[in-house]
Short mmCIF file of C-alpha atoms in Angstrom, two decimals:
data_model
loop_
_atom_site.label_atom_id
_atom_site.label_comp_id
_atom_site.label_asym_id
_atom_site.label_seq_id
_atom_site.Cartn_x
_atom_site.Cartn_y
_atom_site.Cartn_z
CA MET S 1 -2.13 34.09 109.24
CA ASN S 2 -5.52 34.99 107.75
CA THR S 3 -8.88 34.18 109.28
CA SER S 4 -9.63 31.17 107.22
CA THR S 5 -6.48 29.52 108.11
CA LYS S 6 -6.44 30.20 111.67
CA LEU S 7 -10.27 28.71 111.73
CA ALA S 8 -8.82 25.67 109.97
CA ALA S 9 -5.86 25.23 112.25
CA LEU S 10 -8.31 25.51 115.28
CA THR S 11 -10.62 22.83 113.76
CA ALA S 12 -7.95 20.38 112.90
CA SER S 13 -6.45 20.74 116.61
CA ALA S 14 -9.91 20.33 117.98
CA PHE S 15 -10.50 17.03 116.12
CA ALA S 16 -7.07 15.77 117.04
CA LEU S 17 -7.60 16.23 120.54
CA SER S 18 -11.13 14.75 120.57
CA LEU S 19 -9.96 11.71 118.53
CA ALA S 20 -7.29 11.15 120.93
CA ALA S 21 -9.45 11.43 124.03
CA SER S 22 -11.71 8.91 122.69
CA VAL S 23 -8.98 6.26 121.79
CA ALA S 24 -7.65 6.63 125.21
CA HIS S 25 -11.29 6.20 126.94
CA ALA S 26 -11.70 3.04 124.66
CA GLN S 27 -8.55 1.42 125.72
CA ASP S 28 -9.47 2.16 129.39
CA ALA S 29 -12.83 0.74 128.85
CA GLY S 30 -11.39 -2.22 126.97
CA ASP S 31 -9.33 -3.45 130.17
CA MET S 32 -12.12 -3.75 132.39
CA SER S 33 -13.23 -7.14 133.15
CA PRO S 34 -16.48 -7.99 135.04
CA GLU S 35 -16.03 -8.12 138.93
CA GLY S 36 -14.51 -11.63 139.90
CA GLN S 37 -13.61 -12.55 136.22
CA GLU S 38 -10.32 -12.40 134.37
CA ARG S 39 -9.38 -12.71 130.77
CA CYS S 40 -8.22 -16.23 129.59
CA TYR S 41 -6.66 -16.68 126.34
CA GLY S 42 -6.36 -19.95 124.16
CA VAL S 43 -9.44 -21.68 125.78
CA SER S 44 -12.73 -20.64 123.76
CA LEU S 45 -14.24 -22.60 120.82
CA ALA S 46 -14.83 -21.02 117.67
CA GLY S 47 -17.21 -18.42 117.84
CA GLU S 48 -17.45 -18.58 121.45
CA ASN S 49 -14.70 -15.74 122.54
CA ASP S 50 -15.69 -12.66 124.23
CA CYS S 51 -13.13 -10.66 122.45
CA ALA S 52 -9.39 -10.81 120.94
CA SER S 53 -6.16 -8.90 121.29
CA THR S 54 -4.96 -9.39 117.61
CA GLY S 55 -5.24 -11.56 114.62
CA ASN S 56 -8.12 -12.66 112.53
CA ASN S 57 -10.82 -11.74 114.79
CA SER S 58 -11.67 -8.64 116.59
CA CYS S 59 -14.32 -9.33 118.96
CA ALA S 60 -17.24 -11.39 120.53
CA GLY S 61 -18.01 -14.66 118.63
CA THR S 62 -15.64 -14.00 115.65
CA SER S 63 -12.81 -16.51 116.43
CA THR S 64 -12.88 -19.04 113.42
CA VAL S 65 -10.91 -21.64 115.26
CA ASP S 66 -11.00 -23.51 118.41
CA TYR S 67 -8.41 -22.40 121.13
CA ASP S 68 -7.12 -19.46 119.22
CA GLY S 69 -4.18 -17.92 121.30
CA ASN S 70 -5.24 -14.36 120.53
CA ALA S 71 -8.70 -14.83 121.54
CA TRP S 72 -9.81 -14.75 125.13
CA LYS S 73 -12.88 -15.54 127.20
CA TYR S 74 -13.82 -14.28 130.88
CA VAL S 75 -13.48 -16.87 133.47
CA ASP S 76 -13.43 -16.76 137.23
CA GLU S 77 -10.42 -14.96 138.62
CA GLY S 78 -7.68 -17.64 139.50
CA THR S 79 -9.13 -20.53 137.15
CA CYS S 80 -7.52 -19.56 133.86
CA GLU S 81 -4.28 -21.48 134.06
CA ASP S 82 -6.01 -24.42 135.29
CA ILE S 83 -8.35 -24.77 132.57
CA GLN S 84 -6.28 -27.61 129.81
CA THR S 85 -6.80 -27.24 126.31
CA PRO S 86 -5.43 -29.98 123.78
CA TYR S 87 -2.68 -27.37 123.23
CA GLY S 88 -1.92 -26.71 126.60
CA PRO S 89 -3.23 -24.72 129.70
CA GLY S 90 -5.24 -21.36 129.52
CA SER S 91 -2.90 -18.16 129.46
CA LEU S 92 -3.49 -14.63 131.09
CA THR S 93 -1.51 -13.24 128.14
CA PRO S 94 -1.77 -14.01 124.20
CA VAL S 95 -0.18 -17.33 123.41
CA GLU S 96 0.95 -19.19 120.28
CA ARG S 97 -1.19 -21.71 119.23
CA PRO S 98 -1.12 -24.33 116.29
#
């Protein structure tokens, strides 16, 4: 293996490792809720979500419909499933909504 091939392989490996580490860190940071709060899916109004798991919006304030089952909002711990919407109660996991 010549020097330029070794350098290219080393650079590619370093890049792949740094990318994997940054993705893992981002996933860990995304799972942290403020103290005393939990994620509650399907309870936010359009544009008032804190984030989303999947679907047509990606994060804060980007939901386009009320009570989007993939969008979540932080609520006080233990209150999510007590929140009633026209489509049923809030959920601690993404839910199907019409």
